Short mmCIF file of C-alpha atoms in Angstrom, two decimals:
data_model
loop_
_atom_site.label_atom_id
_atom_site.label_comp_id
_atom_site.label_asym_id
_atom_site.label_seq_id
_atom_site.Cartn_x
_atom_site.Cartn_y
_atom_site.Cartn_z
CA UNK A 10 -28.53 24.12 -3.77
CA UNK A 11 -31.30 21.58 -4.39
CA UNK A 12 -29.57 20.43 -7.57
CA UNK A 13 -26.29 19.91 -5.71
CA UNK A 14 -28.06 17.97 -2.96
CA UNK A 15 -29.81 15.69 -5.45
CA UNK A 16 -26.58 15.05 -7.34
CA UNK A 17 -24.84 14.12 -4.09
CA UNK A 18 -27.76 11.92 -3.02
CA UNK A 19 -27.84 9.94 -6.26
CA UNK A 20 -24.05 9.61 -6.21
CA UNK A 21 -24.22 8.04 -2.75
CA UNK A 22 -27.09 5.74 -3.74
CA UNK A 23 -25.16 4.59 -6.81
CA UNK A 24 -22.24 3.51 -4.60
CA UNK A 25 -24.29 1.57 -2.05
CA UNK A 26 -23.16 -2.04 -2.04
CA UNK A 27 -20.10 -1.30 -4.21
CA UNK A 28 -16.94 -2.71 -2.70
CA UNK A 29 -13.75 -0.70 -2.29
CA UNK A 30 -10.60 -2.21 -3.80
CA UNK A 31 -7.20 -1.20 -2.44
CA UNK A 32 -3.75 -2.17 -3.71
CA UNK A 33 -0.28 -1.79 -2.28
CA UNK A 34 2.82 -2.30 -4.43
CA UNK A 35 6.52 -1.72 -3.89
CA UNK A 36 7.56 -0.47 -7.34
CA UNK A 37 11.30 -1.10 -6.98
CA UNK A 38 13.15 2.15 -7.59
CA UNK A 39 10.66 3.90 -9.87
CA UNK A 40 12.85 6.76 -11.08
CA UNK A 41 12.46 9.01 -14.11
CA UNK A 42 16.15 8.53 -14.89
CA UNK A 43 15.42 5.08 -16.26
CA UNK A 44 15.22 5.10 -20.08
CA UNK A 45 12.38 2.63 -19.77
CA UNK A 46 10.40 4.72 -17.27
CA UNK A 47 7.29 5.15 -19.42
CA UNK A 48 7.31 1.50 -20.42
CA UNK A 49 7.40 0.54 -16.76
CA UNK A 50 4.61 2.82 -15.54
CA UNK A 51 2.33 1.66 -18.35
CA UNK A 52 2.93 -1.94 -17.34
CA UNK A 53 2.31 -1.06 -13.69
CA UNK A 54 -1.02 0.51 -14.68
CA UNK A 55 -1.99 -2.55 -16.71
CA UNK A 56 -1.40 -4.93 -13.83
CA UNK A 57 -3.14 -2.71 -11.30
CA UNK A 58 -6.19 -2.87 -13.58
CA UNK A 59 -5.99 -6.67 -13.88
CA UNK A 60 -5.39 -7.14 -10.15
CA UNK A 61 -8.53 -5.10 -9.46
CA UNK A 62 -10.53 -7.56 -11.56
CA UNK A 63 -11.27 -5.08 -14.30
CA UNK A 64 -12.04 -2.08 -12.10
CA UNK A 65 -9.61 0.63 -11.14
CA UNK A 66 -9.00 0.52 -7.38
CA UNK A 67 -10.30 3.25 -5.11
CA UNK A 68 -7.03 3.40 -3.17
CA UNK A 69 -3.48 2.67 -4.38
CA UNK A 70 -0.50 2.73 -2.05
CA UNK A 71 3.03 2.55 -3.47
CA UNK A 72 6.59 2.67 -2.24
CA UNK A 73 10.02 3.24 -3.81
CA UNK A 74 9.03 6.15 -6.04
CA UNK A 75 11.42 9.00 -6.68
CA UNK A 76 9.27 12.11 -6.19
CA UNK A 77 5.94 13.81 -6.84
CA UNK A 78 6.60 14.04 -10.59
CA UNK A 79 6.85 10.25 -10.77
CA UNK A 80 3.66 9.88 -8.75
CA UNK A 81 1.83 12.36 -10.99
CA UNK A 82 2.92 10.66 -14.20
CA UNK A 83 1.92 7.23 -12.95
CA UNK A 84 -1.73 8.26 -12.60
CA UNK A 85 -1.94 10.88 -15.35
CA UNK A 86 -0.12 9.54 -18.43
CA UNK A 87 -1.14 5.87 -18.16
CA UNK A 88 -4.44 4.00 -18.23
CA UNK A 89 -4.84 4.99 -14.56
CA UNK A 90 -5.74 8.50 -15.75
CA UNK A 91 -9.33 7.27 -16.16
CA UNK A 92 -9.51 6.95 -12.39
CA UNK A 93 -8.95 10.71 -11.89
CA UNK A 94 -6.79 10.08 -8.84
CA UNK A 95 -5.75 12.55 -6.22
CA UNK A 96 -2.24 12.23 -4.78
CA UNK A 97 -0.87 12.33 -1.24
CA UNK A 98 2.93 12.58 -1.27
CA UNK A 99 5.83 14.33 0.42
CA UNK A 100 9.59 14.06 0.14
CA UNK A 101 10.94 11.77 2.84
CA UNK A 102 14.30 11.90 4.65
CA UNK A 103 15.22 8.50 3.20
CA UNK A 104 18.92 8.15 2.39
CA UNK A 105 18.09 6.46 -0.95
CA UNK A 106 15.75 9.24 -2.03
CA UNK A 107 12.66 7.04 -2.29
CA UNK A 108 9.18 7.86 -1.03
CA UNK A 109 5.74 6.41 -0.42
CA UNK A 110 2.56 7.79 -1.98
CA UNK A 111 -1.19 7.33 -1.82
CA UNK A 112 -3.52 7.65 -4.80
CA UNK A 113 -7.27 7.93 -4.30
CA UNK A 114 -10.23 8.09 -6.65
CA UNK A 115 -11.59 11.56 -6.04
CA UNK A 116 -15.14 10.54 -6.96
CA UNK A 117 -15.21 8.01 -4.11
CA UNK A 118 -12.76 9.21 -1.47
CA UNK A 119 -12.42 12.71 -0.06
CA UNK A 120 -9.24 13.46 1.89
CA UNK A 121 -9.92 15.55 4.98
CA UNK A 122 -6.46 15.58 6.54
CA UNK A 123 -2.98 14.31 5.74
CA UNK A 124 0.40 14.24 7.44
CA UNK A 125 3.74 12.44 7.36
CA UNK A 126 5.09 10.92 10.55
CA UNK A 127 8.89 10.67 10.80
CA UNK A 128 10.48 7.61 12.36
CA UNK A 129 12.44 8.37 15.54
CA UNK A 130 14.78 5.85 17.20
CA UNK A 131 15.19 5.11 20.91
CA UNK A 132 17.79 7.83 21.22
CA UNK A 133 15.36 10.41 19.89
CA UNK A 134 17.17 10.71 16.56
CA UNK A 135 15.59 10.86 13.14
CA UNK A 136 15.89 7.61 11.19
CA UNK A 137 16.69 8.39 7.58
CA UNK A 138 13.96 6.20 6.18
CA UNK A 139 10.54 6.67 4.63
CA UNK A 140 8.10 8.73 6.68
CA UNK A 141 4.75 7.11 7.50
CA UNK A 142 1.98 8.58 5.35
CA UNK A 143 -1.36 9.18 7.08
CA UNK A 144 -4.57 10.29 5.39
CA UNK A 145 -7.99 10.65 6.94
CA UNK A 146 -10.90 10.73 4.54
CA UNK A 147 -14.49 9.81 3.76
CA UNK A 148 -15.44 6.92 1.48
CA UNK A 149 -18.55 7.46 -0.67
CA UNK A 150 -19.61 10.43 1.50
CA UNK A 151 -20.51 8.00 4.29
CA UNK A 152 -17.65 6.22 6.04
CA UNK A 153 -14.56 7.75 7.62
CA UNK A 154 -11.36 5.81 6.93
CA UNK A 155 -7.91 6.30 8.43
CA UNK A 156 -5.23 5.17 5.98
CA UNK A 157 -1.50 4.61 6.46
CA UNK A 158 1.10 3.84 3.77
CA UNK A 159 4.48 2.61 4.96
CA UNK A 160 7.86 1.29 3.88
CA UNK A 161 9.77 0.22 6.95
CA UNK A 162 13.60 0.04 7.06
CA UNK A 163 15.17 -2.94 5.32
CA UNK A 164 17.41 -5.66 6.76
CA UNK A 165 20.46 -4.09 5.15
CA UNK A 166 23.38 -4.53 7.54
CA UNK A 167 21.90 -7.67 9.08
CA UNK A 168 18.49 -8.66 10.39
CA UNK A 169 19.39 -8.36 14.06
CA UNK A 170 21.31 -5.09 13.71
CA UNK A 171 18.52 -3.45 11.71
CA UNK A 172 15.61 -4.76 13.80
CA UNK A 173 15.54 -1.67 16.10
CA UNK A 174 14.86 0.50 13.05
CA UNK A 175 11.75 -1.50 12.15
CA UNK A 176 10.73 -1.46 15.79
CA UNK A 177 10.98 2.34 15.70
CA UNK A 178 8.73 2.41 12.62
CA UNK A 179 6.24 0.13 14.38
CA UNK A 180 6.26 2.43 17.40
CA UNK A 181 5.56 5.45 15.19
CA UNK A 182 2.58 3.67 13.63
CA UNK A 183 1.27 2.41 16.97
CA UNK A 184 1.43 5.89 18.45
CA UNK A 185 -0.72 7.28 15.65
CA UNK A 186 -3.19 4.39 15.88
CA UNK A 187 -3.51 4.74 19.66
CA UNK A 188 -4.29 8.44 19.26
CA UNK A 189 -7.05 7.68 16.75
CA UNK A 190 -8.60 4.92 18.86
CA UNK A 191 -8.47 7.08 22.00
CA UNK A 192 -10.86 9.47 20.27
CA UNK A 193 -12.94 6.82 18.51
CA UNK A 194 -12.53 3.18 19.62
CA UNK A 195 -14.60 2.09 16.60
CA UNK A 196 -12.44 3.87 14.03
CA UNK A 197 -11.91 2.20 10.66
CA UNK A 198 -8.14 1.99 10.20
CA UNK A 199 -6.26 0.41 7.29
CA UNK A 200 -2.47 0.39 7.15
CA UNK A 201 -0.58 -0.98 4.17
CA UNK A 202 3.02 -1.31 3.18
CA UNK A 203 6.30 -3.10 2.72
CA UNK A 204 7.25 -3.77 6.32
CA UNK A 205 10.33 -5.89 5.56
CA UNK A 206 9.18 -8.51 8.07
CA UNK A 207 6.72 -11.38 8.08
CA UNK A 208 3.53 -11.25 10.12
CA UNK A 209 4.77 -13.33 13.07
CA UNK A 210 7.48 -10.77 13.87
CA UNK A 211 5.29 -7.72 13.31
CA UNK A 212 2.08 -8.74 15.05
CA UNK A 213 3.18 -8.09 18.67
CA UNK A 214 4.45 -4.63 17.73
CA UNK A 215 1.38 -3.31 15.92
CA UNK A 216 -1.41 -4.21 18.31
CA UNK A 217 -4.30 -3.41 18.34
CA UNK A 218 -4.17 -3.72 14.54
CA UNK A 219 -4.77 -7.11 12.96
CA UNK A 220 -2.56 -8.36 10.13
CA UNK A 221 -4.55 -9.93 7.31
CA UNK A 222 -2.98 -13.09 5.95
CA UNK A 223 -3.28 -12.74 2.16
CA UNK A 224 -4.68 -15.57 0.09
CA UNK A 225 -1.89 -16.90 -2.11
CA UNK A 226 -2.92 -17.11 -5.75
CA UNK A 227 -0.03 -18.85 -7.48
CA UNK A 228 2.87 -17.15 -5.69
CA UNK A 229 3.73 -18.20 -2.15
CA UNK A 230 4.73 -14.76 -0.96
CA UNK A 231 5.37 -11.20 -2.07
CA UNK A 232 9.15 -11.59 -2.45
CA UNK A 233 11.60 -14.45 -2.84
CA UNK A 234 14.95 -14.22 -1.07
CA UNK A 235 17.63 -16.90 -1.35
CA UNK A 236 15.10 -19.36 -2.70
CA UNK A 237 12.53 -18.78 0.05
CA UNK A 238 9.18 -17.04 -0.45
CA UNK A 239 8.32 -14.45 2.20
CA UNK A 240 5.28 -12.23 2.70
CA UNK A 241 6.56 -8.85 3.85
CA UNK A 242 3.93 -6.64 2.18
CA UNK A 243 0.85 -6.38 4.35
CA UNK A 244 -2.55 -4.93 5.06
CA UNK A 245 -3.30 -4.24 8.74
CA UNK A 246 -6.78 -3.30 9.94
CA UNK A 247 -8.47 -2.20 13.15
CA UNK A 248 -10.80 -4.54 15.03
CA UNK A 249 -13.89 -2.63 13.95
CA UNK A 250 -13.17 -3.48 10.33
CA UNK A 251 -13.61 -7.19 11.11
CA UNK A 252 -17.21 -6.57 12.22
CA UNK A 253 -19.50 -7.61 9.36
CA UNK A 254 -22.36 -5.66 10.90
CA UNK A 255 -20.57 -2.43 10.02
CA UNK A 256 -21.22 -0.59 6.71
CA UNK A 257 -17.67 -1.42 5.56
CA UNK A 258 -15.73 -4.45 6.71
CA UNK A 259 -13.14 -7.08 5.82
CA UNK A 260 -12.90 -10.82 6.35
CA UNK A 261 -9.99 -13.22 6.77
CA UNK A 262 -10.01 -13.80 3.00
CA UNK A 263 -10.35 -10.16 1.89
CA UNK A 264 -6.67 -9.82 0.99
CA UNK A 265 -4.70 -11.68 -1.66
CA UNK A 266 -1.33 -11.63 -3.40
CA UNK A 267 -1.64 -10.76 -7.07
CA UNK A 268 0.51 -12.90 -9.34
CA UNK A 269 0.78 -13.00 -13.13
CA UNK A 270 3.20 -14.80 -15.49
CA UNK A 271 4.47 -11.43 -16.75
CA UNK A 272 5.54 -10.51 -13.20
CA UNK A 273 7.57 -13.69 -12.72
CA UNK A 274 10.66 -15.33 -14.15
CA UNK A 275 12.42 -18.65 -13.76
CA UNK A 276 14.52 -18.87 -10.62
CA UNK A 277 17.79 -20.16 -12.06
CA UNK A 278 19.57 -20.35 -8.72
CA UNK A 279 16.75 -22.18 -6.96
CA UNK A 280 13.64 -24.10 -7.99
CA UNK A 281 10.45 -22.57 -9.33
CA UNK A 282 9.89 -18.91 -10.14
CA UNK A 283 10.50 -15.54 -8.53
CA UNK A 284 9.33 -11.94 -9.09
CA UNK A 285 10.98 -10.45 -12.16
CA UNK A 286 12.70 -7.32 -10.99
CA UNK A 287 13.48 -4.25 -13.11
CA UNK A 288 17.24 -4.30 -12.61
CA UNK A 289 19.87 -6.69 -11.33
CA UNK A 290 22.62 -4.29 -10.34
CA UNK A 291 23.07 -1.96 -13.34
CA UNK A 292 21.68 -4.52 -15.80
CA UNK A 293 18.11 -4.08 -17.01
CA UNK A 294 16.18 -7.28 -16.32
CA UNK A 295 12.89 -6.45 -18.04
CA UNK A 296 10.57 -6.82 -15.05
CA UNK A 297 8.48 -4.44 -12.96
CA UNK A 298 9.45 -5.18 -9.37
CA UNK A 299 11.06 -7.65 -7.02
CA UNK A 300 7.79 -7.49 -5.05
CA UNK A 301 4.32 -8.73 -5.95
CA UNK A 302 1.39 -6.47 -5.05
CA UNK A 303 -1.18 -7.19 -2.37
CA UNK A 304 -4.86 -6.44 -2.89
CA UNK A 305 -7.60 -5.76 -0.34
CA UNK A 306 -11.34 -5.86 -0.96
CA UNK A 307 -13.27 -3.77 1.57
CA UNK A 308 -16.86 -4.98 1.50
CA UNK A 309 -19.73 -2.52 1.67
CA UNK A 310 -22.80 -4.05 3.30
CA UNK A 311 -25.11 -1.20 2.34
#
């Protein structure tokens, strides 16, 4: 017992002052049916490593993966295997058959509870979209974190017609957040995901969470649609996480968009560049995703 206690003590001490890197990335239809599946997941792993500035992130959130087997292979047969990640995943009711997943470094984050929240519309009907992933855990044996990974409904069918579906997803998230804050108003909450809307539209719907505006490093958004850059992939945090007197906290510049020449291609229809997607219709395009990842550095003060 004494040996176990000492090992735990020194493990905690070793992590004091070590920041926690988180990444979210929409992986654009990551299916095993693609003949280039292993090529793609190895490239994903490479860029996650680079985006984390040479350290594997503690938390990785992804969307548009096919199933648990895809999630398992991503963190077990690539360079990410060194991170010894645990996986939180469940099949969603999405009509396209795509899911969200959370990967966590088991040496630094212990999952205490997990669940998947379905999205229900105003009529009380299930929306056939991605469920909202929730995981409660402890970072470095010290700090409780509440994590959400999301992929809200797209604008397919028109922005106005599809808006109620995203509003339903926002309501599902807000209900979970309100329940957490009712028990602990100082809870540390981090939500991440492809919300298919920019911050100005989302902000009124997700209070009391704050949307971090990511620093733009090269790219001017996370996607480019009809020649216009948009930031629709976000990190949202609770008010307590903006308090730099807390053991873990974020600042206005804690989040950034990761960009790399290998993730971009020339925009032949418009000026500049755009994310290089995997497929254009049935044609293989050689890229990883039509989204760029967003990165969050959670600072540890002690």
